[in-house]
Short mmCIF file of C-alpha atoms in Angstrom, two decimals:
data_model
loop_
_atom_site.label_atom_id
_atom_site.label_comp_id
_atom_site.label_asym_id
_atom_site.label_seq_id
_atom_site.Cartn_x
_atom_site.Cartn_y
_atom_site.Cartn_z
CA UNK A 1 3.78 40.82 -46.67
CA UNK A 2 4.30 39.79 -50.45
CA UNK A 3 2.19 40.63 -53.14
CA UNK A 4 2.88 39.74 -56.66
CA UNK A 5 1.25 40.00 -60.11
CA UNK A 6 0.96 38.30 -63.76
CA UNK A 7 1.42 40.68 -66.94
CA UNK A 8 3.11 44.30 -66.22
CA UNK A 9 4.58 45.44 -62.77
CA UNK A 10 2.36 47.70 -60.43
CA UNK A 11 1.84 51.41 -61.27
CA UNK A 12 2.64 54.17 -58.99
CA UNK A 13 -0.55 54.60 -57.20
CA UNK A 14 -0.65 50.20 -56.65
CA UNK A 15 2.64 50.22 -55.18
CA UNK A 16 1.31 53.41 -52.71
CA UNK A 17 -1.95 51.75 -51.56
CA UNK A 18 0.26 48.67 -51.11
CA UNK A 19 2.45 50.21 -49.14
CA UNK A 20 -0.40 51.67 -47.04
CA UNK A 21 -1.68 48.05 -46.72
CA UNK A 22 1.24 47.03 -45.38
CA UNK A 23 1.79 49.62 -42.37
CA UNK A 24 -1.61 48.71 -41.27
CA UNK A 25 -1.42 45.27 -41.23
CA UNK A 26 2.16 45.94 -39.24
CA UNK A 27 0.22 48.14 -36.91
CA UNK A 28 -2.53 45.65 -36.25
CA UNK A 29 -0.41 43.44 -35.92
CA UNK A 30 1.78 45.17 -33.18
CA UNK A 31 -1.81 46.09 -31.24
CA UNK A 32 -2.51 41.82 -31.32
CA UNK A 33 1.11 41.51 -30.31
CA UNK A 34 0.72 43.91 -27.02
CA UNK A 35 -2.77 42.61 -26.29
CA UNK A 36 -1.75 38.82 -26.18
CA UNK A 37 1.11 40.47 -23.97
CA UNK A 38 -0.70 42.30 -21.33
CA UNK A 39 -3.61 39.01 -21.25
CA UNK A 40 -0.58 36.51 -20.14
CA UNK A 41 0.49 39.22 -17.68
CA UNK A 42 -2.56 39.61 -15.90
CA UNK A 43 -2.97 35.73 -15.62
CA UNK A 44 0.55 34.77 -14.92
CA UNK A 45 -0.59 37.79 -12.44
CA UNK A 46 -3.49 36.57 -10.94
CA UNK A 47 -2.97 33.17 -11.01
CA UNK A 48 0.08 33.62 -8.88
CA UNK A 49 -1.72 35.38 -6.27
CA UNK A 50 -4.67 32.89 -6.43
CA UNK A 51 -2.27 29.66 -5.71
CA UNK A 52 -0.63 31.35 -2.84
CA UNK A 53 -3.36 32.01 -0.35
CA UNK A 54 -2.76 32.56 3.68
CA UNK A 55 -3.14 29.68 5.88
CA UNK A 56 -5.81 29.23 8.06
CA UNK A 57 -5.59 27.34 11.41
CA UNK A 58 -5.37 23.42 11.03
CA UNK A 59 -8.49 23.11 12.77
CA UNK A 60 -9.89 24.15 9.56
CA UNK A 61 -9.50 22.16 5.59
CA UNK A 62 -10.10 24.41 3.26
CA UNK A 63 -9.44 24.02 -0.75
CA UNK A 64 -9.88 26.31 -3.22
CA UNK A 65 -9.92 26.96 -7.46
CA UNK A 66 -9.70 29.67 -10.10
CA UNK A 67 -10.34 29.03 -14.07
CA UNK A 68 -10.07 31.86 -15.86
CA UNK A 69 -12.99 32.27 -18.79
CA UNK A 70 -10.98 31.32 -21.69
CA UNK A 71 -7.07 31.20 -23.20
CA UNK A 72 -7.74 34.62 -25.03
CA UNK A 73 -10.34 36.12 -22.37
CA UNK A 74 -9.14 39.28 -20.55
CA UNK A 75 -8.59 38.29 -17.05
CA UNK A 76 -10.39 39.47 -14.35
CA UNK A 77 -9.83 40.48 -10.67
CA UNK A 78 -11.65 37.84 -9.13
CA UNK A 79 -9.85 35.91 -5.81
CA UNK A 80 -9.82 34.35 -2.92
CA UNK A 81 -7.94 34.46 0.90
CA UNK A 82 -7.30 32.78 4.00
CA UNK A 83 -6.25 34.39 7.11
CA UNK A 84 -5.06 33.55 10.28
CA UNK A 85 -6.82 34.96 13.40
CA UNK A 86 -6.58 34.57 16.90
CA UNK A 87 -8.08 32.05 19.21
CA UNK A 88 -8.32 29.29 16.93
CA UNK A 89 -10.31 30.92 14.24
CA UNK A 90 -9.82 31.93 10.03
CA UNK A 91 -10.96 34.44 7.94
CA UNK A 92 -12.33 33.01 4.44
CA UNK A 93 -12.71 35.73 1.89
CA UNK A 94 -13.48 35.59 -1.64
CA UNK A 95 -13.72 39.25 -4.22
CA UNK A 96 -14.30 40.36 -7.30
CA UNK A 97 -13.08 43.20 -8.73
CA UNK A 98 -15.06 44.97 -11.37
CA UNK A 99 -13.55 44.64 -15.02
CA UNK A 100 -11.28 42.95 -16.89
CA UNK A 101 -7.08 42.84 -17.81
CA UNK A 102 -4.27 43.87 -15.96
CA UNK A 103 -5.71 46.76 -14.25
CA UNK A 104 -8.00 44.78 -12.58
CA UNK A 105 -5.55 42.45 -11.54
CA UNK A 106 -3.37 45.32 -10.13
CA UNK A 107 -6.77 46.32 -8.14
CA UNK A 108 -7.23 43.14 -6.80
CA UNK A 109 -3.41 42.38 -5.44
CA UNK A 110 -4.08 46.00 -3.72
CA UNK A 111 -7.48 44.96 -2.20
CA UNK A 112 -6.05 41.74 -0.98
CA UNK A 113 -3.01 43.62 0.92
CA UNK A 114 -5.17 46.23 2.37
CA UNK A 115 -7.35 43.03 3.54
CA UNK A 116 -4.91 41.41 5.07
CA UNK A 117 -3.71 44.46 7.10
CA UNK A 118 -7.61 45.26 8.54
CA UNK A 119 -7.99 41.70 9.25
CA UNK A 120 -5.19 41.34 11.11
CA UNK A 121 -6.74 44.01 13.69
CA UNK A 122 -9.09 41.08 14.44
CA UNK A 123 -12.31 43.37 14.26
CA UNK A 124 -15.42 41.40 13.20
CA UNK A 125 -16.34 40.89 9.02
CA UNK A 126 -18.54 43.69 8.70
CA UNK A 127 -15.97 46.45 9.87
CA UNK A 128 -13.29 44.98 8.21
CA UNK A 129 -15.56 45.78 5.15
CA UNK A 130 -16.50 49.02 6.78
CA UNK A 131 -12.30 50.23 6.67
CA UNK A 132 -11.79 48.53 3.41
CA UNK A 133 -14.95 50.57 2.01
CA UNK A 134 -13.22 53.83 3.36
CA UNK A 135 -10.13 53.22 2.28
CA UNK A 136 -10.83 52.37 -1.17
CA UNK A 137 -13.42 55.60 -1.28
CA UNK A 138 -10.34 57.64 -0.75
CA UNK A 139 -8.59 56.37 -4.03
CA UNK A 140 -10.41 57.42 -7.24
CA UNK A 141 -8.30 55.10 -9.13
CA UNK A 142 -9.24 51.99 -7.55
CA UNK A 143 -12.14 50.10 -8.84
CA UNK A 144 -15.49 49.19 -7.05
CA UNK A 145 -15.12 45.51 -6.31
CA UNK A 146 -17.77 42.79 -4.66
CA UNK A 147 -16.52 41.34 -1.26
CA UNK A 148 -17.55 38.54 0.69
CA UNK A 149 -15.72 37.52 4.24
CA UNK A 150 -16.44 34.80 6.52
CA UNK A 151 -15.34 34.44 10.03
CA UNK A 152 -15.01 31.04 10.97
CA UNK A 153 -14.91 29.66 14.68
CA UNK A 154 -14.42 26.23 15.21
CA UNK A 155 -14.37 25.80 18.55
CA UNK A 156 -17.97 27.70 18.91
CA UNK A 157 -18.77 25.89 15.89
CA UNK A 158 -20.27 28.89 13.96
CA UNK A 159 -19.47 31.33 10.61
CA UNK A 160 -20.12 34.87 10.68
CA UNK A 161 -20.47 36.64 7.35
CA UNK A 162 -20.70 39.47 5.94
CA UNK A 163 -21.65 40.82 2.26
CA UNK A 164 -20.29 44.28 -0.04
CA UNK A 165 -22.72 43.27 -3.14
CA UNK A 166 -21.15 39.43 -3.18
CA UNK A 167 -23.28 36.71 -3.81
CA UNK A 168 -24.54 34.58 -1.01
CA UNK A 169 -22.56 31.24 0.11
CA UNK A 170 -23.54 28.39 0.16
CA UNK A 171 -23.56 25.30 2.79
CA UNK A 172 -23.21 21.66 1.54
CA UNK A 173 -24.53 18.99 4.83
CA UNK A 174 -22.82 15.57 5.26
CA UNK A 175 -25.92 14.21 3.07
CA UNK A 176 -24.94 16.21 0.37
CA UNK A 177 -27.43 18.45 -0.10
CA UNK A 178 -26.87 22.01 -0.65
CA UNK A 179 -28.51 25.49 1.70
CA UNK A 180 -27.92 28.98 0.17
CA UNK A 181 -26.93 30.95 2.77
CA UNK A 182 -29.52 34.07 3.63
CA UNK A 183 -27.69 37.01 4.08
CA UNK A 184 -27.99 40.82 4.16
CA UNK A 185 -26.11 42.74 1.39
CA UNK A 186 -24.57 45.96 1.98
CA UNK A 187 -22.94 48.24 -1.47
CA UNK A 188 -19.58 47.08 -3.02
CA UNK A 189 -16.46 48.30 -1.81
CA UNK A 190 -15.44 51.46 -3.27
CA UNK A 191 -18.48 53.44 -2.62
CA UNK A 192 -17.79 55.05 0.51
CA UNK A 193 -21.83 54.61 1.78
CA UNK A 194 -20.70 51.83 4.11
CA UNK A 195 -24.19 49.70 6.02
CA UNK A 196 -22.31 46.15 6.44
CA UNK A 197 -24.07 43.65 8.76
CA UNK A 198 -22.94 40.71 10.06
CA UNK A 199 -24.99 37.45 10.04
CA UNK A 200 -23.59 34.65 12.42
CA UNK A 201 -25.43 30.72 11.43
CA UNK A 202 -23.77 27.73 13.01
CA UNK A 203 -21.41 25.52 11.34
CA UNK A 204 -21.96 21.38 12.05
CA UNK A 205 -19.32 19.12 11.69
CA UNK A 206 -19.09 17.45 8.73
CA UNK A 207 -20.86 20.40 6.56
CA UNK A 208 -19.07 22.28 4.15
CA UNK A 209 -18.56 25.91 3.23
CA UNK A 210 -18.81 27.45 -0.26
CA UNK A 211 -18.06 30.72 -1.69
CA UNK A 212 -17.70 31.69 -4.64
CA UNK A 213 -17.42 34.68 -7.35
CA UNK A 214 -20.51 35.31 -10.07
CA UNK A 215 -18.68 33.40 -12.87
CA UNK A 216 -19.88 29.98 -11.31
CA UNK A 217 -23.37 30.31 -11.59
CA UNK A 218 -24.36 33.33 -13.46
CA UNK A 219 -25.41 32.43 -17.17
CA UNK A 220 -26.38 35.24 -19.95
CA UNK A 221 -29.95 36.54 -19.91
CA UNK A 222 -30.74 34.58 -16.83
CA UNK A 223 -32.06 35.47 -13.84
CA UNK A 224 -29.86 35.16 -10.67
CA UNK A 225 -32.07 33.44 -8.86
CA UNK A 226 -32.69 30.36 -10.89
CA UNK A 227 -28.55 30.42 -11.24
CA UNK A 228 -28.21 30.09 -7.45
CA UNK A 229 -31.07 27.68 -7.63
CA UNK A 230 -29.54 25.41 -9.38
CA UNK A 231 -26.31 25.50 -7.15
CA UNK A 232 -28.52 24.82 -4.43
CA UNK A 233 -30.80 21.29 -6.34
CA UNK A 234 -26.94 20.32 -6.70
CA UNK A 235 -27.21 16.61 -4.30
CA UNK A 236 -23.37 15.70 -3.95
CA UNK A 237 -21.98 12.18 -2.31
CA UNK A 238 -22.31 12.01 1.16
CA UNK A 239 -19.46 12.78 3.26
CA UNK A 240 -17.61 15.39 0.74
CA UNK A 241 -15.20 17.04 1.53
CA UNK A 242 -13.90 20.66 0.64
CA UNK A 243 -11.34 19.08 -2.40
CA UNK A 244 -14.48 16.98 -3.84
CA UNK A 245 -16.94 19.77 -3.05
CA UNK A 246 -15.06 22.35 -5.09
CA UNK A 247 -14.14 19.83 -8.23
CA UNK A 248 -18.05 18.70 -8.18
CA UNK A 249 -19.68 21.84 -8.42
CA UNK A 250 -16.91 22.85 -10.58
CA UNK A 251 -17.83 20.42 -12.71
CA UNK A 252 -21.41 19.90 -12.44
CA UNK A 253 -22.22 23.51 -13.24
CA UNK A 254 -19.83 23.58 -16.40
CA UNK A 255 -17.38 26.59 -14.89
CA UNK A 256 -14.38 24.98 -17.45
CA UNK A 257 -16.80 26.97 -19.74
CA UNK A 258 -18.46 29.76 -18.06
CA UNK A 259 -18.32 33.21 -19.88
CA UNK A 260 -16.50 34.87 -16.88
CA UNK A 261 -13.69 34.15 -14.29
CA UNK A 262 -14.33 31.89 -11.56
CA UNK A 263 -12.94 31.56 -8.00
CA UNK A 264 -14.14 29.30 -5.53
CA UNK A 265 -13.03 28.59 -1.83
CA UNK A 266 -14.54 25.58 0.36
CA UNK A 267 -13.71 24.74 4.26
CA UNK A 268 -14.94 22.18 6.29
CA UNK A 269 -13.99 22.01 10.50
CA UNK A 270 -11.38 19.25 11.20
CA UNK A 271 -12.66 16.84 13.03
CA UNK A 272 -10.95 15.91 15.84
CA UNK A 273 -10.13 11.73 16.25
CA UNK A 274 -11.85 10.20 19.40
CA UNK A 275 -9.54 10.28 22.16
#
């Protein structure tokens, strides 16, 4: 910091309120310095959690995408997983854990390990949620976070969900066209109250799977109906699959510039060649 002066040199009490300047704008500037720090550690974070999801069976394509809300945003603890079950069938899960920075990046890497531990149990979605619920309840540090899971059965050809205060999915046919999925929605993890049910809807060949975190189609002062409303008028070109699906409704719904964080996961069933 340099400040000069034309005509006589600063008196005592100019040099002391300059001096006082200074330190503040050195201690502001140290604040910025930590901020901008901790914001690339939570996305280097979360991004490198995001790109590295489990793999599902082959029997299944799946693609997914994160964009966080801005280069100087505080990142969020919003995410996606795959994971492998037995018998031929995957367990899609998308989350969002509530708040912003680092912390909630932490959070979110520990609600994705304890995931991955319940689902490998092979219970059904809604007591996976059920032992997540209660084990997060037990931690007062841990945040509340949103939840959604979807069991995924290709060889019976269905999905089973089930929702801890997520937003529904949604289903994109072979003509395009878009079905929000109906489901009921049980309290977000965290709470310890629990009341998870499954909902089990078949799953044609050739449709897609969508799920997603808020940041895709909520917009300020709207309602969230007409924001899943318009994710569901969305008509997309026949035949797409779950790497077109995700970049179109990226797209199409402007999520390079929604206000929050935005994770999306789609999967489609492999279709098998005629013998």
């Amino acid at each position: 910091m340099i400040v000069t002066r034309h005509g006589p040199g600063f008196s005592a009490d100019e040099v002391a309120v300059l001096r006082q300047a200074a330190r503040l704008a050195a201690r502001h500037l140290g604040h910025a310095r930590r901020l901008v720090a901790t914001e690339d550690t939570a996305l280097h974070l979360q991004r490198a959690l995001v790109a590295e999801p489990g793999r599902p069976h082959p029997n299944l394509e799946i693609a997914g995408g994160y964009l966080p809300a801005g280069p100087r945003a505080l990142v969020g603890g919003d995410w996606f997983e795959t994971v492998r079950l037995h018998f031929g069938r995957s367990l899609l899960v998308v989350g969002d854990v509530m708040g912003h920075g680092l912390d909630a990046a932490v959070d979110m890497n520990a609600y994705r390990s304890a995931l991955r531990e319940a689902a490998a149990t092979d219970l059904p979605p809604h007591r996976v949620l059920r032992h997540l619920d209660s084990v997060v309840a037990e931690d007062d540090a841990r945040r509340p976070a949103t939840c959604l899971l979807v069991q995924v059965d290709p060889a019976r050809g269905t999905a089973t969900f089930a929702s801890a205060g997520h937003l529904p999915p949604a289903v994109f046919g072979p003509d395009g066209s878009a079905e929000i999925v109906d489901l009921p929605v049980g309290p977000p993890l965290g709470t310890g109250v629990g009341g998870y049910e499954p909902t089990t809807r078949p799953l044609a060949p050739g449709e897609t799977l969508l799920i997603f975190t808020d940041g895709l189609v909520e917009r300020r002062g709207e309602d969230i109906d007409l924001s899943l409303a318009r994710l569901a008028a969305l008509r997309l070109p026949a035949g797409s699959g779950p790497e077109r699906v995700v970049e179109e409704v990226l797209h199409r719904l402007g999520a390079h510039h929604a206000e929050d964080d935005v994770a999306v996961l789609a999967a489609r069933v492999r279709t098998r060649p005629a013998p």
